[in-house]
PDB file of C-alpha atoms in Angstrom:
ATOM      1  CA  MET K   1    -105.106 130.923  37.950  1.00 56.00           C
ATOM      2  CA  VAL K   2    -102.638 130.098  35.175  1.00 50.00           C
ATOM      3  CA  GLY K   3    -100.249 128.623  37.737  1.00 55.00           C
ATOM      4  CA  LEU K   4    -102.938 126.304  39.077  1.00 51.00           C
ATOM      5  CA  ALA K   5    -103.761 125.113  35.558  1.00 49.00           C
ATOM      6  CA  GLY K   6    -100.078 124.317  35.017  1.00 48.00           C
ATOM      7  CA  VAL K   7     -99.896 122.300  38.225  1.00 47.00           C
ATOM      8  CA  VAL K   8    -103.031 120.346  37.316  1.00 46.00           C
ATOM      9  CA  ALA K   9    -101.727 119.666  33.792  1.00 47.00           C
ATOM     10  CA  ALA K  10     -98.388 118.450  35.157  1.00 47.00           C
ATOM     11  CA  ALA K  11    -100.182 116.157  37.625  1.00 47.00           C
ATOM     12  CA  VAL K  12    -102.332 114.625  34.885  1.00 44.00           C
ATOM     13  CA  VAL K  13     -99.306 114.007  32.641  1.00 44.00           C
ATOM     14  CA  GLY K  14     -97.357 112.528  35.551  1.00 47.00           C
ATOM     15  CA  LEU K  15    -100.183 110.172  36.494  1.00 43.00           C
ATOM     16  CA  GLY K  16    -100.512 109.053  32.879  1.00 46.00           C
ATOM     17  CA  ALA K  17     -96.808 108.254  32.669  1.00 44.00           C
ATOM     18  CA  PHE K  18     -96.966 106.400  35.988  1.00 47.00           C
ATOM     19  CA  ALA K  19     -99.974 104.348  34.860  1.00 45.00           C
ATOM     20  CA  GLY K  20     -98.174 103.429  31.638  1.00 46.00           C
ATOM     21  CA  SER K  21     -95.082 102.275  33.488  1.00 44.00           C
ATOM     22  CA  VAL K  22     -97.141 100.196  35.915  1.00 47.00           C
ATOM     23  CA  ALA K  23     -99.067  98.508  33.083  1.00 48.00           C
ATOM     24  CA  GLY K  24     -95.801  97.686  31.285  1.00 50.00           C
ATOM     25  CA  ALA K  25     -94.403  96.134  34.455  1.00 54.00           C
ATOM     26  CA  ASP K  26     -96.871  93.249  34.120  1.00 90.00           C
ATOM     27  CA  VAL K  27     -95.246  92.024  30.884  1.00 97.00           C
ATOM     28  CA  PRO K  28     -92.351  89.616  31.490  1.00 97.00           C
ATOM     29  CA  ARG K  29     -88.988  90.956  30.285  1.00 96.00           C
ATOM     30  CA  THR K  30     -87.671  87.512  29.346  1.00 96.00           C
ATOM     31  CA  THR K  31     -88.436  86.400  25.793  1.00 97.00           C
ATOM     32  CA  THR K  32     -88.288  83.180  23.832  1.00 98.00           C
ATOM     33  CA  VAL K  33     -89.121  82.080  20.301  1.00 98.00           C
ATOM     34  CA  VAL K  34     -92.135  79.814  19.780  1.00 98.00           C
ATOM     35  CA  ARG K  35     -93.997  78.476  16.761  1.00 97.00           C
ATOM     36  CA  VAL K  36     -97.663  79.376  16.464  1.00 97.00           C
ATOM     37  CA  GLN K  37     -99.885  76.331  17.008  1.00 95.00           C
ATOM     38  CA  PRO K  38    -102.798  75.585  14.619  1.00 97.00           C
ATOM     39  CA  GLY K  39    -105.796  77.754  15.536  1.00 96.00           C
ATOM     40  CA  GLU K  40    -103.824  79.801  18.059  1.00 96.00           C
ATOM     41  CA  THR K  41    -104.500  83.513  18.505  1.00 96.00           C
ATOM     42  CA  LEU K  42    -102.252  86.213  19.899  1.00 97.00           C
ATOM     43  CA  SER K  43    -104.414  86.304  23.025  1.00 97.00           C
ATOM     44  CA  GLY K  44    -104.156  82.550  23.461  1.00 96.00           C
ATOM     45  CA  LEU K  45    -100.413  82.683  22.918  1.00 96.00           C
ATOM     46  CA  ALA K  46    -100.078  85.497  25.455  1.00 97.00           C
ATOM     47  CA  GLU K  47    -102.077  83.535  28.034  1.00 96.00           C
ATOM     48  CA  ARG K  48    -100.050  80.362  27.378  1.00 95.00           C
ATOM     49  CA  MET K  49     -96.634  82.017  27.590  1.00 97.00           C
ATOM     50  CA  ALA K  50     -97.272  84.611  30.304  1.00 97.00           C
ATOM     51  CA  PRO K  51    -100.054  83.303  32.559  1.00 96.00           C
ATOM     52  CA  GLY K  52    -101.077  85.766  35.222  1.00 93.00           C
ATOM     53  CA  SER K  53     -99.902  88.752  33.181  1.00 96.00           C
ATOM     54  CA  ASP K  54    -102.089  91.367  31.554  1.00 97.00           C
ATOM     55  CA  THR K  55    -103.042  89.567  28.321  1.00 96.00           C
ATOM     56  CA  ALA K  56    -103.646  92.760  26.341  1.00 97.00           C
ATOM     57  CA  ALA K  57    -100.257  94.167  27.365  1.00 98.00           C
ATOM     58  CA  VAL K  58     -98.516  90.898  26.422  1.00 98.00           C
ATOM     59  CA  VAL K  59    -100.302  90.874  23.034  1.00 97.00           C
ATOM     60  CA  ASP K  60     -99.133  94.452  22.430  1.00 97.00           C
ATOM     61  CA  ARG K  61     -95.565  93.436  23.277  1.00 97.00           C
ATOM     62  CA  ILE K  62     -95.717  90.409  20.937  1.00 98.00           C
ATOM     63  CA  ARG K  63     -96.943  92.667  18.135  1.00 97.00           C
ATOM     64  CA  GLU K  64     -94.124  95.115  18.866  1.00 97.00           C
ATOM     65  CA  LEU K  65     -91.395  92.440  19.094  1.00 97.00           C
ATOM     66  CA  ASN K  66     -92.450  90.882  15.776  1.00 97.00           C
ATOM     67  CA  ALA K  67     -93.505  93.992  13.833  1.00 96.00           C
ATOM     68  CA  LEU K  68     -97.084  92.730  13.421  1.00 96.00           C
ATOM     69  CA  PRO K  69     -99.053  95.858  12.519  1.00 89.00           C
ATOM     70  CA  ASP K  70    -102.373  94.065  12.032  1.00 89.00           C
ATOM     71  CA  GLY K  71    -101.807  91.253  14.532  1.00 85.00           C
ATOM     72  CA  SER K  72    -102.403  88.431  12.069  1.00 91.00           C
ATOM     73  CA  ILE K  73    -100.391  85.251  12.570  1.00 96.00           C
ATOM     74  CA  ARG K  74    -100.269  81.856  10.857  1.00 95.00           C
ATOM     75  CA  SER K  75     -99.710  78.311  12.037  1.00 97.00           C
ATOM     76  CA  GLY K  76     -96.029  77.405  12.197  1.00 97.00           C
ATOM     77  CA  GLN K  77     -94.872  81.027  12.233  1.00 97.00           C
ATOM     78  CA  PRO K  78     -91.978  81.674  14.647  1.00 98.00           C
ATOM     79  CA  LEU K  79     -92.631  84.530  17.059  1.00 98.00           C
ATOM     80  CA  THR K  80     -90.575  86.165  19.766  1.00 98.00           C
ATOM     81  CA  VAL K  81     -92.774  86.329  22.857  1.00 98.00           C
ATOM     82  CA  PRO K  82     -92.432  87.377  26.485  1.00 98.00           C
ATOM     83  CA  PHE K  83     -92.726  84.486  28.896  1.00 95.00           C
ATOM     84  CA  SER K  84     -92.796  83.839  32.592  1.00 93.00           C
ATOM     85  CA  GLY K  85     -91.175  80.633  33.607  1.00 77.00           C
TER      86      GLY K  85
END
């Protein structure tokens, strides 16, 4: 019984790691620096720079690349962003 529980636990952890790697694959690896446009949001920026990618994953990557803990941005601010060209 304990052995079966271990196998199930390992399978769940493995599937979680696989799902995380697949989700991250949708974010372009190439980056560029852009200036935030007036009224632009992180979601809008993600959609503009990486169309067809998972917007939430791109937003997370933008926050990570620019150390934006709360996700707030301002017009004219330079940001490093993933982009698909």
